[in-house]
GROMACS .gro file of C-alpha atoms in nm:
model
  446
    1UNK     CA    1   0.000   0.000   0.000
    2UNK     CA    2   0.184   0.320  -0.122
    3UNK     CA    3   0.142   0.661   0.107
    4UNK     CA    4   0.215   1.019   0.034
    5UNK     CA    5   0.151   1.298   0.243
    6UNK     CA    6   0.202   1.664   0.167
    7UNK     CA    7   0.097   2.024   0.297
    8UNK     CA    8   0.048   2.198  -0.044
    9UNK     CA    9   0.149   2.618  -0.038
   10UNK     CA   10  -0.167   2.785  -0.031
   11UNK     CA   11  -0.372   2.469   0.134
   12UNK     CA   12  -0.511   2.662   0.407
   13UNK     CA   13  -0.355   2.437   0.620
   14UNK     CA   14  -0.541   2.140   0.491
   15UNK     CA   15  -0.382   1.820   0.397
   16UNK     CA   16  -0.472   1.481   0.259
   17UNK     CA   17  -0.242   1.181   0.221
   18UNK     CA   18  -0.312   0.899  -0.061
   19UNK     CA   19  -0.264   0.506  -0.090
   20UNK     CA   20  -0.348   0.233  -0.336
   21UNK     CA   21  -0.440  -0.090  -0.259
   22UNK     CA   22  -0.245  -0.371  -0.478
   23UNK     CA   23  -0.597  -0.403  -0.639
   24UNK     CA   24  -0.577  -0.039  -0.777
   25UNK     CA   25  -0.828   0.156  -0.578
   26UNK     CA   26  -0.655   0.482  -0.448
   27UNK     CA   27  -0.736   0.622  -0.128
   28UNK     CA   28  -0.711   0.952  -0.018
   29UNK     CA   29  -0.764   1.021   0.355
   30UNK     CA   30  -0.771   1.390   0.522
   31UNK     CA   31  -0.809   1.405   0.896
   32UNK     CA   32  -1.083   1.702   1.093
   33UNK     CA   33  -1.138   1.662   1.420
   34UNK     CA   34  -1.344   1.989   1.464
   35UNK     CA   35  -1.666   1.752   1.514
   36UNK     CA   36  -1.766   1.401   1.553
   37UNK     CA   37  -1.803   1.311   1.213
   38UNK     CA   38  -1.628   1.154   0.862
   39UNK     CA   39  -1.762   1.133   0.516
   40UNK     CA   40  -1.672   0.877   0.280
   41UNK     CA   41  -1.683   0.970  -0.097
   42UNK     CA   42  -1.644   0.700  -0.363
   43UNK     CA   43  -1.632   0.806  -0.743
   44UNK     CA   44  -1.604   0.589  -1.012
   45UNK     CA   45  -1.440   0.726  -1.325
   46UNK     CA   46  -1.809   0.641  -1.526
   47UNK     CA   47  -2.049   0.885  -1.658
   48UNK     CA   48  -2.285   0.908  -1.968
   49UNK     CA   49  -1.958   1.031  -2.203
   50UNK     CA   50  -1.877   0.646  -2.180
   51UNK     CA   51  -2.176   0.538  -2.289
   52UNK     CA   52  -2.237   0.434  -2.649
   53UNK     CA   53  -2.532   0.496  -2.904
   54UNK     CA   54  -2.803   0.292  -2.813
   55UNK     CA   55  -2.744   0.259  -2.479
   56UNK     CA   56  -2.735   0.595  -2.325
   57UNK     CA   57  -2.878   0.629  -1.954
   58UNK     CA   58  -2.708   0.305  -1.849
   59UNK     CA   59  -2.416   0.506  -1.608
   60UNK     CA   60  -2.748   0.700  -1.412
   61UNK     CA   61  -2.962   0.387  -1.425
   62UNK     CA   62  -2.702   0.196  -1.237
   63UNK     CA   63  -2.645   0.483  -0.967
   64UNK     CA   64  -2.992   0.394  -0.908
   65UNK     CA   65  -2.910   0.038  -0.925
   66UNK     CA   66  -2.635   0.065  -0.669
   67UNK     CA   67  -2.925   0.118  -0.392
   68UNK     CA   68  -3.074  -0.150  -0.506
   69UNK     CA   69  -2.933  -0.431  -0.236
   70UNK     CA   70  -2.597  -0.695  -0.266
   71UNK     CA   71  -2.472  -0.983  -0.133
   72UNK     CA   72  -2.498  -0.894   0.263
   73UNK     CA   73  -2.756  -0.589   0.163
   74UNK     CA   74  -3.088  -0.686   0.081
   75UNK     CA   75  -3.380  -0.432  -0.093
   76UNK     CA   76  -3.321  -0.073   0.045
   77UNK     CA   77  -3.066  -0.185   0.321
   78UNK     CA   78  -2.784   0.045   0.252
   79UNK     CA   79  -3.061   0.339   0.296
   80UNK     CA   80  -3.182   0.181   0.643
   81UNK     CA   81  -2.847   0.104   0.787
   82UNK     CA   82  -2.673   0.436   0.731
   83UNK     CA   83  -2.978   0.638   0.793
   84UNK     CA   84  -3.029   0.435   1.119
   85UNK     CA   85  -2.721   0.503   1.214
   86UNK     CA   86  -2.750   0.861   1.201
   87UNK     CA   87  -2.581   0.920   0.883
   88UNK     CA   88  -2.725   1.074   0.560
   89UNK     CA   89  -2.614   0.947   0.197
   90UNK     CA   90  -2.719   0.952  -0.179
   91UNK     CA   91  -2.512   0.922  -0.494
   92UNK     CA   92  -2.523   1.160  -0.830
   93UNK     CA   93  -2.409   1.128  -1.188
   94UNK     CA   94  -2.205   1.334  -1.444
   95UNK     CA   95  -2.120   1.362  -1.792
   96UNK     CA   96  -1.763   1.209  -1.661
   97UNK     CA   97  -1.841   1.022  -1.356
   98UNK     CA   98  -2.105   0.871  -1.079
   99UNK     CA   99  -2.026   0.915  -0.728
  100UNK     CA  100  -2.163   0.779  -0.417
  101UNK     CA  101  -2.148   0.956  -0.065
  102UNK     CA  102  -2.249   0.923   0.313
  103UNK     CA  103  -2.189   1.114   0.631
  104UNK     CA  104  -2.165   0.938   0.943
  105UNK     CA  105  -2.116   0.969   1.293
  106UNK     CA  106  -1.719   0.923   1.310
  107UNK     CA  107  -1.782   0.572   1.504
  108UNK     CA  108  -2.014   0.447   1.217
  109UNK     CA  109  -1.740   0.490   0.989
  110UNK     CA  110  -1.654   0.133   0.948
  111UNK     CA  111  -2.036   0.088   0.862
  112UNK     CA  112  -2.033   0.330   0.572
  113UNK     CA  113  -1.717   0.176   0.448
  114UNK     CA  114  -1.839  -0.181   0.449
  115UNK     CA  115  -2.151  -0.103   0.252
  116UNK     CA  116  -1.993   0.062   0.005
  117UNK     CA  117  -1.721  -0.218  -0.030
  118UNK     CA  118  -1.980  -0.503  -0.050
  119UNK     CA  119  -2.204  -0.328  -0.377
  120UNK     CA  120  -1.898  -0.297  -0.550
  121UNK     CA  121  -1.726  -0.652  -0.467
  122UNK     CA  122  -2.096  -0.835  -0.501
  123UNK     CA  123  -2.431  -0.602  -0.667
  124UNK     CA  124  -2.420  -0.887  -0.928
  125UNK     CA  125  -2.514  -1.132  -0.679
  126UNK     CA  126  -2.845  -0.904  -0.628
  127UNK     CA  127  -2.877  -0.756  -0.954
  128UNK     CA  128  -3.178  -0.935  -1.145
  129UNK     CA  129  -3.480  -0.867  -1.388
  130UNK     CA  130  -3.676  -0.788  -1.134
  131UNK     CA  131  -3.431  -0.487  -0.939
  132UNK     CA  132  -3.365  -0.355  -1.326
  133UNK     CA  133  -3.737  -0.299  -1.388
  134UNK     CA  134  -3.781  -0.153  -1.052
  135UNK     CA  135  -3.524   0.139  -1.116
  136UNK     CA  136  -3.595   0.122  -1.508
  137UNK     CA  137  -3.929   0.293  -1.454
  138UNK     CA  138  -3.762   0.477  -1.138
  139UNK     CA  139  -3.554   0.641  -1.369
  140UNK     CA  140  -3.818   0.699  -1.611
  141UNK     CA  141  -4.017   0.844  -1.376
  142UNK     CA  142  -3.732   1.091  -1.295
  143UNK     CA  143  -3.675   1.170  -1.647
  144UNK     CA  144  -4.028   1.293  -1.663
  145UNK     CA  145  -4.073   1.497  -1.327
  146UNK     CA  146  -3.775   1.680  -1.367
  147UNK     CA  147  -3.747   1.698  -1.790
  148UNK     CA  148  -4.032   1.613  -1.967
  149UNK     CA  149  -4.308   1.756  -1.787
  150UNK     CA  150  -4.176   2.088  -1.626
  151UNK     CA  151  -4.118   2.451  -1.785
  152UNK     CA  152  -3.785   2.482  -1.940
  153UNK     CA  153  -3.716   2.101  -1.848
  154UNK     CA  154  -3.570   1.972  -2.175
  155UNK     CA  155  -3.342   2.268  -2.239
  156UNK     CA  156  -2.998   2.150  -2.106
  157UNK     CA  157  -3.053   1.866  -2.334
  158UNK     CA  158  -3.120   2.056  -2.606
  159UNK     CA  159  -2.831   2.288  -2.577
  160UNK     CA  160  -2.603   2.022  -2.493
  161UNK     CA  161  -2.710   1.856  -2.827
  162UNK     CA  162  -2.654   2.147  -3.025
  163UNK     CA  163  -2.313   2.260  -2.869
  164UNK     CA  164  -2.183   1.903  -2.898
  165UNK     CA  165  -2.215   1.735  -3.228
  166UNK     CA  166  -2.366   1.431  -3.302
  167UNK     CA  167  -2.111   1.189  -3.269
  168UNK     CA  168  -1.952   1.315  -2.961
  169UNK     CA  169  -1.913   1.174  -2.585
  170UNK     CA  170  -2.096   1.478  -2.471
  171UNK     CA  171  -2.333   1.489  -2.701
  172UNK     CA  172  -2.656   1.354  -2.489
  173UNK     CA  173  -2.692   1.410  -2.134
  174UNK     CA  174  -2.681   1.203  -1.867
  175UNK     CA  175  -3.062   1.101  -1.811
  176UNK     CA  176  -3.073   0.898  -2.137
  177UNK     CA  177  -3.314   0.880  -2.354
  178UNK     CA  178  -3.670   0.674  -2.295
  179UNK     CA  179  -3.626   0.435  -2.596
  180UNK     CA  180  -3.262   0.385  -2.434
  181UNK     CA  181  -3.352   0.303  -2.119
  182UNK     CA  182  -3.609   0.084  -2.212
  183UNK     CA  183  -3.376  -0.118  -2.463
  184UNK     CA  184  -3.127  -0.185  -2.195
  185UNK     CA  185  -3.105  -0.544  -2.092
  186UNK     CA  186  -3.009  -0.751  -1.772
  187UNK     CA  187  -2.714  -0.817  -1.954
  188UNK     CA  188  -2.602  -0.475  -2.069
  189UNK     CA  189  -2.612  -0.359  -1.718
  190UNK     CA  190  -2.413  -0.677  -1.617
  191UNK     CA  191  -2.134  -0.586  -1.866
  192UNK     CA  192  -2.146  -0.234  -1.758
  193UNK     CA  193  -2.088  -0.329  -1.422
  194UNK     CA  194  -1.822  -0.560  -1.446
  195UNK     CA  195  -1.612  -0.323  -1.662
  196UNK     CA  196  -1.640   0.017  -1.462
  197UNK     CA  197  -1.771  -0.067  -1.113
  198UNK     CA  198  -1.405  -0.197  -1.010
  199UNK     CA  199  -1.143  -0.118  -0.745
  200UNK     CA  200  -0.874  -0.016  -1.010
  201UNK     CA  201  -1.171   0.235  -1.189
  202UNK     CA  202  -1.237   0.415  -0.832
  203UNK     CA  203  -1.151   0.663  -0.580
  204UNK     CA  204  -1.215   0.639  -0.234
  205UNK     CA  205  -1.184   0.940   0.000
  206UNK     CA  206  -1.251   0.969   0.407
  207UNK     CA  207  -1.246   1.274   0.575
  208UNK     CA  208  -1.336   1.379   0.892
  209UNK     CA  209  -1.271   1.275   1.231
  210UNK     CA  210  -1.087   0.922   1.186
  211UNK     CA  211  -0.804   0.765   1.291
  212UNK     CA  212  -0.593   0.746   0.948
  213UNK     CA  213  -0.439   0.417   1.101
  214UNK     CA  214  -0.759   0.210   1.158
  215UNK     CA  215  -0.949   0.355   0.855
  216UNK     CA  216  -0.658   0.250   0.606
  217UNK     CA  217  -0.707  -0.126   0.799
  218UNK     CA  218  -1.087  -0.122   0.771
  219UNK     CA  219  -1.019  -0.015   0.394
  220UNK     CA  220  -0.785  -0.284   0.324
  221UNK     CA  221  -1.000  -0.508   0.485
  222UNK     CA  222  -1.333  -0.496   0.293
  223UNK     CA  223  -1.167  -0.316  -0.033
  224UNK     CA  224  -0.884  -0.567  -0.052
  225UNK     CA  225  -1.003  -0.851  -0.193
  226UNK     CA  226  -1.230  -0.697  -0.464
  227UNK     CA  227  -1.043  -0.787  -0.810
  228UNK     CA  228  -0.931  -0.529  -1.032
  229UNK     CA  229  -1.115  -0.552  -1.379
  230UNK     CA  230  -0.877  -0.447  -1.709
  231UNK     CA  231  -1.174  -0.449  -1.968
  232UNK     CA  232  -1.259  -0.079  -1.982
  233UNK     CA  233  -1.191   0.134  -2.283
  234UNK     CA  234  -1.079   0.497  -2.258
  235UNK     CA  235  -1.354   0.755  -2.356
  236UNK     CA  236  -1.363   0.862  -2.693
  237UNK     CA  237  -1.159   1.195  -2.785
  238UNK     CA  238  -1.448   1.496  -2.671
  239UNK     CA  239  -1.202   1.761  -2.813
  240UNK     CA  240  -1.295   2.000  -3.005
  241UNK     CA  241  -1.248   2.350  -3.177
  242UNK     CA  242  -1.245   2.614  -2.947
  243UNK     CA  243  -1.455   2.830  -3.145
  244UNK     CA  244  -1.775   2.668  -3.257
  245UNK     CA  245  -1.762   2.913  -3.571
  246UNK     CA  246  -2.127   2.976  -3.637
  247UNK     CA  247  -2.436   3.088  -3.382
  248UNK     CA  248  -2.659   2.737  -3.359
  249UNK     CA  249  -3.021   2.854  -3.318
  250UNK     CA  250  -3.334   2.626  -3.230
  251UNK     CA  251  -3.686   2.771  -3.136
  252UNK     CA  252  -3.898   2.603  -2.935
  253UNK     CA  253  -4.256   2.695  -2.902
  254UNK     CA  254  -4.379   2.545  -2.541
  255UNK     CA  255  -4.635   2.597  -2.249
  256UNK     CA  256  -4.405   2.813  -2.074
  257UNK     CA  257  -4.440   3.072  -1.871
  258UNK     CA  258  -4.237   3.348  -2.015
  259UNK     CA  259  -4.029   3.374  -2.290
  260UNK     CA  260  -3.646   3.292  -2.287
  261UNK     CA  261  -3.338   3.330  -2.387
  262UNK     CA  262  -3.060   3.033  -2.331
  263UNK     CA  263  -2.730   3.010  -2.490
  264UNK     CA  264  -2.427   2.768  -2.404
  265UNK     CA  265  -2.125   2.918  -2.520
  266UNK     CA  266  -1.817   2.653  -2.598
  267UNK     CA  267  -1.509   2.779  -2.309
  268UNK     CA  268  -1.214   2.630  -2.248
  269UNK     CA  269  -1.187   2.319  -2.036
  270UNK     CA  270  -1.148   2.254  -1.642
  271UNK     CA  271  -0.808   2.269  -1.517
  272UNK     CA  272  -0.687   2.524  -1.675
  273UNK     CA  273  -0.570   2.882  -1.627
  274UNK     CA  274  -0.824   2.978  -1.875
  275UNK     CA  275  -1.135   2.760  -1.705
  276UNK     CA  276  -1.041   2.968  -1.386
  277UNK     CA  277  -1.050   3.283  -1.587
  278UNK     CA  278  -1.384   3.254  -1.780
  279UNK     CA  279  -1.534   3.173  -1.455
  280UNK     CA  280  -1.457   3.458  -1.288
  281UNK     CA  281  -1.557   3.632  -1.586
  282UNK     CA  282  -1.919   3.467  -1.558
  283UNK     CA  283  -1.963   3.611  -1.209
  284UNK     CA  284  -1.880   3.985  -1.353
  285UNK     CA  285  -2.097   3.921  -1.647
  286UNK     CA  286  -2.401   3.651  -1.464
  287UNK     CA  287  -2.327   3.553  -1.126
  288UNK     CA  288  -2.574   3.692  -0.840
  289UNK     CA  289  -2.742   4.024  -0.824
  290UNK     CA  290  -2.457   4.215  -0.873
  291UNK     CA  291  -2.377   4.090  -1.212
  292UNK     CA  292  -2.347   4.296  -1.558
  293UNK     CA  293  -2.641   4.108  -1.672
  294UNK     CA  294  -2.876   4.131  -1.377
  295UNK     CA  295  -2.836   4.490  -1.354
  296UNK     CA  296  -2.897   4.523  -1.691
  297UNK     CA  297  -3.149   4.350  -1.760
  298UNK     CA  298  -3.361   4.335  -1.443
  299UNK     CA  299  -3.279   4.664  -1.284
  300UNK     CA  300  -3.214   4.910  -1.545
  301UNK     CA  301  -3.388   4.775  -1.817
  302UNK     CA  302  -3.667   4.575  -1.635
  303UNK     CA  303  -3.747   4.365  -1.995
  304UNK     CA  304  -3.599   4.012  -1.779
  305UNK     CA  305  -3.697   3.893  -1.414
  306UNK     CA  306  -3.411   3.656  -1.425
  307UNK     CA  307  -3.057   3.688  -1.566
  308UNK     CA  308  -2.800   3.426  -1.495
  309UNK     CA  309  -2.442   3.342  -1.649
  310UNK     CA  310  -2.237   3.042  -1.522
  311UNK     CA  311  -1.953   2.811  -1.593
  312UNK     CA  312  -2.029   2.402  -1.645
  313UNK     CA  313  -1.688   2.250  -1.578
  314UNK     CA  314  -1.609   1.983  -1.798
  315UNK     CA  315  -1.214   1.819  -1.807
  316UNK     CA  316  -1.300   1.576  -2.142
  317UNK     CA  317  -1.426   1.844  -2.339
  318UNK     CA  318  -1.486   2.218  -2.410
  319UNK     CA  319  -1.642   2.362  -2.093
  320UNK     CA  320  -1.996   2.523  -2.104
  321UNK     CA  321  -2.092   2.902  -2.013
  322UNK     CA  322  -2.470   2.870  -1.951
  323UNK     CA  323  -2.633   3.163  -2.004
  324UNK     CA  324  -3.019   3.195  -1.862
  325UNK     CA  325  -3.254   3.504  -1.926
  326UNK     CA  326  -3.671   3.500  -1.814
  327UNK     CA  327  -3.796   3.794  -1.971
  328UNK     CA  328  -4.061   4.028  -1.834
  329UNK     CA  329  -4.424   4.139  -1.972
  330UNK     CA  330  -4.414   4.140  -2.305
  331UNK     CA  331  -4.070   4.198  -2.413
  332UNK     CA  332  -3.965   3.984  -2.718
  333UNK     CA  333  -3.650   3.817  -2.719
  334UNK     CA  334  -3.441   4.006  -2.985
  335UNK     CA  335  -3.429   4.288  -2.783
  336UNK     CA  336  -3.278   4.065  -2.493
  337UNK     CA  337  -3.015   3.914  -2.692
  338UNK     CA  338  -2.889   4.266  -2.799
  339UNK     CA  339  -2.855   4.402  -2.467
  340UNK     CA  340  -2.733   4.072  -2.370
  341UNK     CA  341  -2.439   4.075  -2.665
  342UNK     CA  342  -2.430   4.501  -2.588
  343UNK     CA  343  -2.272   4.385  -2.216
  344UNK     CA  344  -2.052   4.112  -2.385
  345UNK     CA  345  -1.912   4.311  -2.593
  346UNK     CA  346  -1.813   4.611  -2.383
  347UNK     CA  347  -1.710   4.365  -2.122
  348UNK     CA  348  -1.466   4.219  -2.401
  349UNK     CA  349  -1.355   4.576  -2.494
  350UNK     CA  350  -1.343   4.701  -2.154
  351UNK     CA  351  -1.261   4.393  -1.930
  352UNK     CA  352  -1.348   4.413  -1.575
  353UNK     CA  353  -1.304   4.693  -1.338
  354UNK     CA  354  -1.090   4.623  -0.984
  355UNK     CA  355  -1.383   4.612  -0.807
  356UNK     CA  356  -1.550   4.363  -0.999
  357UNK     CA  357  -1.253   4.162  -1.012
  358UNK     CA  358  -1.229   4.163  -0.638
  359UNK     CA  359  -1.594   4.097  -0.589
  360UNK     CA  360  -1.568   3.809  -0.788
  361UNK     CA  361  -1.273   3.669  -0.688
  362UNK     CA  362  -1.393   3.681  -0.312
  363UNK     CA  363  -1.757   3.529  -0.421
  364UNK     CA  364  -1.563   3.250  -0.602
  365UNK     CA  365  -1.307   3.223  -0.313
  366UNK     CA  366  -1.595   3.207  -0.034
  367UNK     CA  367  -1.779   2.932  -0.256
  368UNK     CA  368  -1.402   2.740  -0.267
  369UNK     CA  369  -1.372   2.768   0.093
  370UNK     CA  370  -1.792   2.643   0.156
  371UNK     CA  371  -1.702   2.301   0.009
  372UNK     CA  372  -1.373   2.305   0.149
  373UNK     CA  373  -1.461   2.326   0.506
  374UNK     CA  374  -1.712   2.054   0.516
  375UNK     CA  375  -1.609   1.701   0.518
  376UNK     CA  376  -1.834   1.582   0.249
  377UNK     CA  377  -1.764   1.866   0.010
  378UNK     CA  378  -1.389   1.801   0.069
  379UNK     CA  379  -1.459   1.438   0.021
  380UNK     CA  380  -1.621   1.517  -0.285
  381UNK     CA  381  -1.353   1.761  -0.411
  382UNK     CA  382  -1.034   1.528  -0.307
  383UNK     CA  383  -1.202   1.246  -0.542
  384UNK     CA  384  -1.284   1.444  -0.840
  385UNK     CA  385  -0.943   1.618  -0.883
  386UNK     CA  386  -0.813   1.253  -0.834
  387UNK     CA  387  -1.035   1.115  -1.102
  388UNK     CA  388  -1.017   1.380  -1.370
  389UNK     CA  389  -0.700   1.529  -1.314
  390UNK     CA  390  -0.473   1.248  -1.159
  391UNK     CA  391  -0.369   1.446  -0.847
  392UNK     CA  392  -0.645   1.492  -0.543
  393UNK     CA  393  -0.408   1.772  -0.376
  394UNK     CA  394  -0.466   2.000  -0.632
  395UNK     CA  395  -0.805   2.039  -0.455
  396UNK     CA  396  -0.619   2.210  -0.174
  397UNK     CA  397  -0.476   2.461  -0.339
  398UNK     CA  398  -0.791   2.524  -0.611
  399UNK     CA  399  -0.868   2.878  -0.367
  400UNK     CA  400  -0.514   3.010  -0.467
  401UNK     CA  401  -0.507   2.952  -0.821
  402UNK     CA  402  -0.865   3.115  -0.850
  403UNK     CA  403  -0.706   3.430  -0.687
  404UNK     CA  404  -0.423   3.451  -0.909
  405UNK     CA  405  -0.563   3.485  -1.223
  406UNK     CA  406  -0.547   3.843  -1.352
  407UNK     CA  407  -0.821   4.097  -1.525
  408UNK     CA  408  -0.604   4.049  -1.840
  409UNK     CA  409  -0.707   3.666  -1.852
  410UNK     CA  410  -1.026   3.759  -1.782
  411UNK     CA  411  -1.057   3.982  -2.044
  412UNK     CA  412  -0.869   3.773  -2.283
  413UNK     CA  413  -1.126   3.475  -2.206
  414UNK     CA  414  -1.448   3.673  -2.274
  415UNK     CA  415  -1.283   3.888  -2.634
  416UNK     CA  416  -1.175   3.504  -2.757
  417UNK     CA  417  -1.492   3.286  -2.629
  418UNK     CA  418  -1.823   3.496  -2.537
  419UNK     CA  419  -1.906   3.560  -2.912
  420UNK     CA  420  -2.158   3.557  -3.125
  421UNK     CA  421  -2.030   3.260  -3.371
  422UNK     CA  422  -1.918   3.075  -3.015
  423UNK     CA  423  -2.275   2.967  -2.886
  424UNK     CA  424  -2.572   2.787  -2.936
  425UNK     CA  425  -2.889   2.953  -2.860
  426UNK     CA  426  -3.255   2.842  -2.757
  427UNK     CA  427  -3.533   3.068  -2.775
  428UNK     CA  428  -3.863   2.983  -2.595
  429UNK     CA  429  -4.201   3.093  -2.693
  430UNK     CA  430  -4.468   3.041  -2.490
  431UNK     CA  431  -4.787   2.904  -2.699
  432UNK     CA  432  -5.090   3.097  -2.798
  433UNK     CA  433  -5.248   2.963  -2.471
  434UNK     CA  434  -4.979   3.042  -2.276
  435UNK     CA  435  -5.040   3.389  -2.393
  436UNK     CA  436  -5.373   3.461  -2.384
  437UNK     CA  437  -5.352   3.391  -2.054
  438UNK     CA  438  -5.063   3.600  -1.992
  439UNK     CA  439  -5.262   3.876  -2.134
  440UNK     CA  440  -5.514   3.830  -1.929
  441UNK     CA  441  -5.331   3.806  -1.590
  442UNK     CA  442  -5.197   4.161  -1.714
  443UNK     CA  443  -5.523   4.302  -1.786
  444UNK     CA  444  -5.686   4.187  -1.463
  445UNK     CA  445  -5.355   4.318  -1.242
  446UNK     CA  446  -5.434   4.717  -1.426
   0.00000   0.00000   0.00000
């Protein structure tokens, strides 16, 4: 079992050491004793950009699948046991991973740790026809609550469609599709198991109140004897131009209620100095009340009752700025998207003042420091800097590097990126009956 340990310049003072077992899983542990507590965070380096035509859904399907009992765990055990126990728990999924998280009580640790190690060593021995239909239609279910059947609810998989070519890893989202989900076989979701749900394919990261000694044991013990698995393939190449060279326009005409504006512009991707830059820059321009935007469009202007503009990190391909605008009354959307690309522009001629750079800068640094200073967000953060960029310590030090970017890389980011010929755009329009009864809401409130 290999062991580092290292106090990284401008770590706040926090550390983390990492091991590997001699089945490949790498641990990475980082003691707090500031309360009675430790999170355990376990991402698997899965998410929909693995997935292949045909068969898109399966990485969220088996998140779901993961609650779904093993060997020693039967039904909804793993729920029952940590939430009996005092702890809390759930597990999310990502164009470039899935990840699975509980906070316990620091002497239910070994609890948390053993569930965890028993779905990945033995889900097979529980996964059947009958546990894949349950979660198929859970899924299903999901997809329509939260995408099909609410305002606005397909449009990140819209504009991740259109910024993302067909062809690419990115290109769908990681709900899936309905067809998808219900082609998916007990087989296909053995197979996907078997090659990504393995030691050597995984982080695991403890933090909290433990005693790195006995944790490192406990993991060894349960962990240990879970073979590695060699079958996975790499994801396919999501590279891309950095410019996408033309403005991508759909219209959608839905029971909404107000029109909108959406674009996802094509920025550069996470872990770089530029990623750090264009993010700040989406705080000046989108991010809060303060913003560029917001004042704009809601204050001065009063044509928008909502005006957002943030960052969606992405390491395997082109990052996405997400920009949302809800207009007001009856303003149409042209007007929006000049006063939106009026701000961009001067923004890219200008670039930002001190004070904006300082109010971002401390907005970005207090939102570092929030996930930082509880255990599961440094869990969380430790694992995904391990899984997508090979080193969890750079998590440490993420607050510094945000500081040190200067207004000329913000500037630089926003002139080269936040263009016209760099996004795609979706315009709603709310439907004649939408309408009518927007007119008459504004009739009856004169």
């Amino acid at each position: 079992m290999g062991h580092t340990a290292t106090e990284q310049a401008g770590s706040g003072g926090l550390t983390a050491t990492e091991h590997r077992l001699a089945n490949g899983l790498r641990v990475v542990l980082s003691e707090d004793h500031l309360t009675p507590v430790a999170a355990v965070c376990l991402w698997y380096d899965v998410g929909s950009r693995h997935e292949v035509k045909g068969r898109t859904g399966l990485a969220h399907l088996f998140e779901h699948l993961m609650f779904q009992g093993s060997a020693q765990v039967k039904g909804n055990g793993h729920f029952e046991l940590v939430q009996g126990a005092g702890g809390s728990l759930n597990g999310t999924t990502s164009f470039e991973r899935t990840n699975y998280f509980e906070t316990m009580p620091a002497h239910e640790l070994e609890l948390a740790l053993w569930l965890e190690a028993d779905r990945m060593g033995s889900l097979l021995v529980a996964l059947d026809e009958e546990s894949l239909e349950n979660q198929r239609d859970v899924v299903k279910n999901e997809r329509r609550q939260r995408y099909d059947n609410v305002p606005y609810g397909t449009a990140f998989e819209k504009l991740t469609a259109m910024a993302y070519p067909e062809g690419h890893p990115y290109h769908h989202t990681p709900i899936g599709s309905m067809a998808d989900l219900d082609a998916a076989s007990l087989e296909d979701a053995r197979a996907f198991f078997r090659t990504y749900y393995a030691p050597n394919n995984a982080v695991l990261s403890v933090v909290g109140d433990i005693d790195p000694e006995q944790t490192l044991a406990w993991v060894e013990k349960y962990f240990g004897s879970i073979p590695s698995h060699d079958g996975k393939q790499p994801p396919r190449d999501g590279s891309l131009p950095e410019i996408i060279g033309d403005q991508l326009r759909t219209v959608v005409k839905e029971d909404v209620p107000s029109r909108a504006l959406m674009a996802a512009y094509r920025l550069p991707q996470d872990g770089s100095r530029e990623a750090d830059a264009a993010d700040i820059a989406l705080t000046i321009l989108g991010g809060g009340e303060s913003s560029r935007l917001y004042n704009r469009l809601v204050r001065r202007d009063r044509s928008a009752v909502a005006a957002g503009f943030g960052l969606l990190r992405l390491a395997g391909a082109p990052s996405l700025g997400w920009l949302d605008v809800k207009t007001s009354g009856g303003t149409e959307v042209p007007a929006i998207e000049a006063a939106v690309d009026e701000e961009l522009a001067r923004f890219a001629d200008e670039g930002p003042t001190p004070e904006e750079m300082e109010r971002a800068q401390a907005q970005l640094e207090r939102e570092w420091l929030d996930r930082l200073a509880t255990v599961s967000g440094r869990a969380d953060e430790l694992c995904r800097f391990a899984v997508l960029f090979g080193d969890p310590q750079l998590a440490l030090t993420a607050v510094q590097r945000v500081l040190e970017i200067s207004p000329l890389e913000v500037q630089a980011v926003a002139k080269a990126r936040l263009r016209p010929d760099n996004r795609a755009v979706l315009v709603y329009e709310p439907t004649a009956q939408t309408d009518a009864a927007g007119t008459e809401e504004e009739e009856a409130a004169k």
